[in-house]
Every structure is written in C-alpha cells, then in structure tokens.
C-alpha cells in the first residue's frame, strides 16, 4: 500500500528536528556506500537527500560526527528524500556537540 504524504508528516514523533546541511556516506549492506546530505535531524532520526535508489524498510548504517556508527531504518522515501529512524537515540550531550559542528557548515 502506498504511503500518502500526509502520513509522512505525522509519525507520532516528539523530538524536535534541527535544520542542518551535512554531507556524509550511508551504507546499505556490507558494500553499498552512497553519499547523502542530511537536511534535518533529531536524537532519533534524520531526513536526507540522495540520488541513490533507497526503499522503505532498507537498513542503513551512518557514522554521525563525534558519535560513532548508528543503524537506521528507512521509514519513508519520496522524490530523492528519505526519512530514517535510528535504532538507538544519539546521547543528548553528543547530539548537541554534533549539531553545533553541522550547523557551522550551513
């Protein structure tokens, strides 16, 4: 069943999203690496833009600056944008340090 755009904007999340512009590499599987740009993030997830073919349910790994590797699930994909939920939240102190680093690059 197709996901309506209205369903994508109300996922029951309570965490504040922060606008950033940060390029990094995502990994799907053991050998499929591709570049994406994170455009907003919270302690539990992020939205990114990418040109790679990514589908809902794909499992990705991402290295978040200063916080290490996180696994994530693609929750939605639409027009070159993906929304991912991290398997575990970013620790709050590490999140704000990372946010400051990413915000410096806007």
Short mmCIF file of N, CA and C in Angstrom, two decimals:
data_model
loop_
_atom_site.label_atom_id
_atom_site.label_comp_id
_atom_site.label_asym_id
_atom_site.label_seq_id
_atom_site.Cartn_x
_atom_site.Cartn_y
_atom_site.Cartn_z
N UNK A 1 0.84 -1.18 0.00
CA UNK A 1 0.00 0.00 0.00
C UNK A 1 0.88 1.25 0.00
N UNK A 2 0.58 2.22 -0.83
CA UNK A 2 1.36 3.45 -0.93
C UNK A 2 1.14 4.31 0.31
N UNK A 3 2.18 5.01 0.71
CA UNK A 3 2.09 5.92 1.84
C UNK A 3 1.76 7.30 1.32
N UNK A 4 0.73 7.89 1.88
CA UNK A 4 0.35 9.24 1.48
C UNK A 4 1.29 10.24 2.13
N UNK A 5 1.54 11.39 1.46
CA UNK A 5 2.44 12.39 2.01
C UNK A 5 1.94 12.87 3.36
N UNK A 6 0.63 13.00 3.55
CA UNK A 6 0.09 13.44 4.84
C UNK A 6 0.51 12.49 5.94
N UNK A 7 0.61 11.19 5.64
CA UNK A 7 1.02 10.22 6.64
C UNK A 7 2.48 10.40 7.03
N UNK A 8 3.27 10.96 6.13
CA UNK A 8 4.70 11.11 6.38
C UNK A 8 4.98 12.24 7.36
N UNK A 9 4.10 13.20 7.45
CA UNK A 9 4.37 14.37 8.27
C UNK A 9 3.90 14.20 9.71
N UNK A 10 3.19 13.14 10.00
CA UNK A 10 2.68 12.92 11.36
C UNK A 10 3.01 11.50 11.79
N UNK A 11 4.26 11.29 12.19
CA UNK A 11 4.69 9.96 12.55
C UNK A 11 4.64 9.71 14.05
N UNK A 12 4.03 10.62 14.80
CA UNK A 12 3.97 10.45 16.23
C UNK A 12 5.28 10.76 16.94
N UNK A 13 6.17 11.47 16.27
CA UNK A 13 7.45 11.79 16.91
C UNK A 13 7.31 13.05 17.75
N UNK A 14 8.05 13.06 18.85
CA UNK A 14 8.01 14.20 19.76
C UNK A 14 9.31 14.98 19.76
N UNK A 15 10.36 14.44 19.15
CA UNK A 15 11.65 15.08 19.17
C UNK A 15 11.72 16.23 18.18
N UNK A 16 12.32 17.32 18.63
CA UNK A 16 12.48 18.49 17.76
C UNK A 16 13.49 18.19 16.67
N UNK A 17 13.15 18.56 15.45
CA UNK A 17 14.05 18.43 14.31
C UNK A 17 14.86 19.72 14.18
N UNK A 18 16.13 19.57 13.82
CA UNK A 18 17.02 20.72 13.66
C UNK A 18 17.52 20.75 12.22
N UNK A 19 17.41 21.91 11.58
CA UNK A 19 17.86 22.06 10.20
C UNK A 19 19.39 22.10 10.16
N UNK A 20 19.96 21.30 9.27
CA UNK A 20 21.40 21.27 9.06
C UNK A 20 21.64 21.06 7.57
N UNK A 21 22.88 21.07 7.19
CA UNK A 21 23.27 20.74 5.81
C UNK A 21 24.62 20.06 5.92
N UNK A 22 24.61 18.73 5.93
CA UNK A 22 25.83 17.97 6.18
C UNK A 22 25.91 16.76 5.27
N UNK A 23 26.95 16.71 4.44
CA UNK A 23 27.15 15.57 3.54
C UNK A 23 27.91 14.47 4.27
N UNK A 24 27.46 13.25 4.05
CA UNK A 24 28.13 12.09 4.62
C UNK A 24 27.81 10.86 3.79
N UNK A 25 28.41 9.74 4.15
CA UNK A 25 28.16 8.50 3.43
C UNK A 25 27.27 7.59 4.27
N UNK A 26 26.30 6.99 3.60
CA UNK A 26 25.45 5.98 4.21
C UNK A 26 25.88 4.63 3.64
N UNK A 27 25.62 3.58 4.39
CA UNK A 27 25.96 2.24 3.92
C UNK A 27 24.73 1.36 4.03
N UNK A 28 24.47 0.62 2.94
CA UNK A 28 23.41 -0.39 2.93
C UNK A 28 24.11 -1.72 2.69
N UNK A 29 23.91 -2.67 3.57
CA UNK A 29 24.62 -3.94 3.44
C UNK A 29 26.08 -3.77 3.79
N UNK A 30 26.92 -4.64 3.20
CA UNK A 30 28.35 -4.58 3.53
C UNK A 30 29.17 -3.78 2.53
N UNK A 31 28.66 -3.56 1.32
CA UNK A 31 29.48 -2.93 0.30
C UNK A 31 28.82 -1.78 -0.44
N UNK A 32 27.56 -1.50 -0.18
CA UNK A 32 26.82 -0.47 -0.92
C UNK A 32 26.89 0.86 -0.18
N UNK A 33 27.87 1.70 -0.54
CA UNK A 33 28.03 3.03 0.05
C UNK A 33 27.51 4.08 -0.91
N UNK A 34 26.89 5.13 -0.36
CA UNK A 34 26.47 6.24 -1.20
C UNK A 34 26.44 7.52 -0.37
N UNK A 35 26.55 8.64 -1.07
CA UNK A 35 26.58 9.95 -0.43
C UNK A 35 25.17 10.49 -0.27
N UNK A 36 24.94 11.14 0.86
CA UNK A 36 23.66 11.79 1.13
C UNK A 36 23.93 13.10 1.86
N UNK A 37 22.95 13.97 1.85
CA UNK A 37 23.03 15.22 2.60
C UNK A 37 21.93 15.23 3.64
N UNK A 38 22.32 15.25 4.90
CA UNK A 38 21.33 15.35 5.99
C UNK A 38 20.84 16.79 6.02
N UNK A 39 19.53 16.96 5.97
CA UNK A 39 18.96 18.30 5.98
C UNK A 39 18.23 18.63 7.28
N UNK A 40 17.85 17.59 8.03
CA UNK A 40 17.37 17.84 9.39
C UNK A 40 17.57 16.57 10.21
N UNK A 41 17.70 16.76 11.52
CA UNK A 41 17.89 15.60 12.37
C UNK A 41 17.39 15.87 13.77
N UNK A 42 17.14 14.77 14.46
CA UNK A 42 16.77 14.78 15.87
C UNK A 42 17.60 13.69 16.53
N UNK A 43 17.41 13.50 17.84
CA UNK A 43 18.16 12.45 18.52
C UNK A 43 17.74 11.06 18.06
N UNK A 44 16.59 10.95 17.40
CA UNK A 44 16.10 9.63 16.99
C UNK A 44 16.03 9.41 15.49
N UNK A 45 16.40 10.40 14.68
CA UNK A 45 16.31 10.18 13.25
C UNK A 45 16.77 11.37 12.43
N UNK A 46 16.66 11.22 11.11
CA UNK A 46 17.09 12.29 10.22
C UNK A 46 16.36 12.19 8.89
N UNK A 47 16.36 13.31 8.19
CA UNK A 47 15.92 13.34 6.80
C UNK A 47 17.13 13.69 5.96
N UNK A 48 17.28 12.99 4.84
CA UNK A 48 18.42 13.23 3.96
C UNK A 48 17.96 13.28 2.52
N UNK A 49 18.75 13.93 1.70
CA UNK A 49 18.56 13.93 0.25
C UNK A 49 19.66 13.06 -0.35
N UNK A 50 19.28 12.25 -1.33
CA UNK A 50 20.28 11.42 -2.00
C UNK A 50 19.77 11.04 -3.39
N UNK A 51 20.69 10.69 -4.26
CA UNK A 51 20.35 10.26 -5.61
C UNK A 51 20.32 8.74 -5.74
N UNK A 52 20.58 8.04 -4.67
CA UNK A 52 20.64 6.58 -4.67
C UNK A 52 19.23 6.00 -4.55
N UNK A 53 19.03 4.84 -5.12
CA UNK A 53 17.73 4.16 -5.03
C UNK A 53 17.59 3.53 -3.64
N UNK A 54 16.74 4.12 -2.81
CA UNK A 54 16.53 3.66 -1.44
C UNK A 54 15.04 3.41 -1.25
N UNK A 55 14.70 2.32 -0.58
CA UNK A 55 13.30 1.95 -0.40
C UNK A 55 12.92 1.90 1.08
N UNK A 56 11.66 2.09 1.34
CA UNK A 56 11.13 1.95 2.70
C UNK A 56 11.49 0.56 3.21
N UNK A 57 11.98 0.52 4.45
CA UNK A 57 12.38 -0.74 5.06
C UNK A 57 13.86 -1.06 4.91
N UNK A 58 14.57 -0.36 4.01
CA UNK A 58 16.01 -0.60 3.87
C UNK A 58 16.70 -0.30 5.20
N UNK A 59 17.73 -1.07 5.48
CA UNK A 59 18.55 -0.88 6.68
C UNK A 59 19.83 -0.17 6.26
N UNK A 60 20.16 0.91 6.94
CA UNK A 60 21.34 1.70 6.63
C UNK A 60 22.21 1.85 7.87
N UNK A 61 23.49 2.11 7.64
CA UNK A 61 24.40 2.50 8.71
C UNK A 61 24.92 3.88 8.38
N UNK A 62 25.07 4.71 9.42
CA UNK A 62 25.55 6.06 9.24
C UNK A 62 26.53 6.36 10.37
N UNK A 63 27.64 7.02 10.03
CA UNK A 63 28.57 7.48 11.06
C UNK A 63 28.27 8.94 11.32
N UNK A 64 27.79 9.22 12.53
CA UNK A 64 27.45 10.58 12.91
C UNK A 64 28.66 11.22 13.59
N UNK A 65 29.06 12.40 13.15
CA UNK A 65 30.27 13.04 13.66
C UNK A 65 30.32 13.09 15.19
N UNK A 66 31.41 12.54 15.75
CA UNK A 66 31.61 12.57 17.18
C UNK A 66 30.77 11.57 17.97
N UNK A 67 29.93 10.79 17.29
CA UNK A 67 29.03 9.88 17.99
C UNK A 67 29.14 8.43 17.55
N UNK A 68 29.86 8.16 16.47
CA UNK A 68 30.06 6.79 16.03
C UNK A 68 29.01 6.32 15.04
N UNK A 69 28.97 5.01 14.87
CA UNK A 69 28.10 4.38 13.88
C UNK A 69 26.73 4.08 14.47
N UNK A 70 25.70 4.42 13.71
CA UNK A 70 24.32 4.14 14.09
C UNK A 70 23.64 3.38 12.97
N UNK A 71 22.83 2.41 13.32
CA UNK A 71 21.99 1.72 12.34
C UNK A 71 20.64 2.41 12.30
N UNK A 72 20.03 2.40 11.13
CA UNK A 72 18.76 3.10 10.95
C UNK A 72 17.88 2.35 9.96
N UNK A 73 16.60 2.59 10.05
CA UNK A 73 15.63 2.04 9.10
C UNK A 73 15.03 3.17 8.29
N UNK A 74 14.94 2.99 6.99
CA UNK A 74 14.28 3.97 6.14
C UNK A 74 12.78 3.85 6.38
N UNK A 75 12.18 4.92 6.89
CA UNK A 75 10.75 4.91 7.21
C UNK A 75 9.91 5.42 6.05
N UNK A 76 10.49 6.32 5.24
CA UNK A 76 9.80 6.81 4.05
C UNK A 76 10.84 7.26 3.03
N UNK A 77 10.45 7.23 1.78
CA UNK A 77 11.30 7.67 0.67
C UNK A 77 10.40 8.35 -0.36
N UNK A 78 10.76 9.56 -0.75
CA UNK A 78 9.91 10.32 -1.64
C UNK A 78 10.74 11.34 -2.41
N UNK A 79 10.81 11.21 -3.72
CA UNK A 79 11.44 12.22 -4.57
C UNK A 79 12.86 12.58 -4.21
N UNK A 80 13.71 11.60 -3.95
CA UNK A 80 15.10 11.88 -3.61
C UNK A 80 15.33 12.24 -2.17
N UNK A 81 14.30 12.12 -1.35
CA UNK A 81 14.43 12.37 0.09
C UNK A 81 14.10 11.09 0.84
N UNK A 82 14.78 10.88 1.95
CA UNK A 82 14.48 9.72 2.80
C UNK A 82 14.38 10.16 4.25
N UNK A 83 13.51 9.51 4.98
CA UNK A 83 13.38 9.72 6.42
C UNK A 83 13.80 8.45 7.12
N UNK A 84 14.74 8.56 8.06
CA UNK A 84 15.28 7.39 8.73
C UNK A 84 15.12 7.51 10.24
N UNK A 85 14.80 6.39 10.85
CA UNK A 85 14.71 6.31 12.31
C UNK A 85 15.91 5.50 12.80
N UNK A 86 16.66 6.10 13.72
CA UNK A 86 17.81 5.42 14.30
C UNK A 86 17.36 4.31 15.23
N UNK A 87 18.13 3.22 15.28
CA UNK A 87 17.80 2.10 16.17
C UNK A 87 17.94 2.48 17.64
N UNK A 88 18.84 3.43 17.91
CA UNK A 88 19.02 3.92 19.28
C UNK A 88 19.22 5.42 19.20
N UNK A 89 18.78 6.16 20.21
CA UNK A 89 18.94 7.61 20.14
C UNK A 89 20.39 8.04 20.32
N UNK A 90 20.71 9.17 19.75
CA UNK A 90 22.02 9.79 19.95
C UNK A 90 22.03 10.35 21.38
N UNK A 91 23.06 10.08 22.17
CA UNK A 91 23.13 10.67 23.52
C UNK A 91 23.03 12.19 23.43
N UNK A 92 22.28 12.78 24.32
CA UNK A 92 21.94 14.20 24.22
C UNK A 92 23.18 15.10 24.19
N UNK A 93 24.18 14.84 25.03
CA UNK A 93 25.39 15.69 25.02
C UNK A 93 26.10 15.57 23.67
N UNK A 94 26.22 14.36 23.16
CA UNK A 94 26.86 14.15 21.86
C UNK A 94 26.05 14.75 20.73
N UNK A 95 24.72 14.75 20.88
CA UNK A 95 23.85 15.30 19.85
C UNK A 95 24.09 16.79 19.69
N UNK A 96 24.11 17.53 20.80
CA UNK A 96 24.26 18.98 20.69
C UNK A 96 25.65 19.38 20.22
N UNK A 97 26.67 18.60 20.59
CA UNK A 97 28.01 18.87 20.06
C UNK A 97 28.03 18.64 18.56
N UNK A 98 27.41 17.55 18.10
CA UNK A 98 27.33 17.25 16.68
C UNK A 98 26.53 18.33 15.94
N UNK A 99 25.43 18.74 16.51
CA UNK A 99 24.59 19.77 15.90
C UNK A 99 25.37 21.06 15.70
N UNK A 100 26.17 21.44 16.69
CA UNK A 100 26.98 22.65 16.57
C UNK A 100 27.97 22.52 15.42
N UNK A 101 28.57 21.35 15.27
CA UNK A 101 29.51 21.11 14.18
C UNK A 101 28.81 21.19 12.82
N UNK A 102 27.66 20.54 12.72
CA UNK A 102 26.92 20.53 11.46
C UNK A 102 26.38 21.91 11.13
N UNK A 103 25.95 22.67 12.13
CA UNK A 103 25.38 24.00 11.90
C UNK A 103 26.43 24.98 11.42
N UNK A 104 27.69 24.78 11.80
CA UNK A 104 28.77 25.65 11.35
C UNK A 104 28.96 25.59 9.85
N UNK A 105 28.47 24.53 9.22
CA UNK A 105 28.69 24.32 7.77
C UNK A 105 27.55 24.83 6.92
N UNK A 106 26.52 25.39 7.51
CA UNK A 106 25.37 25.89 6.73
C UNK A 106 25.79 27.16 6.00
#
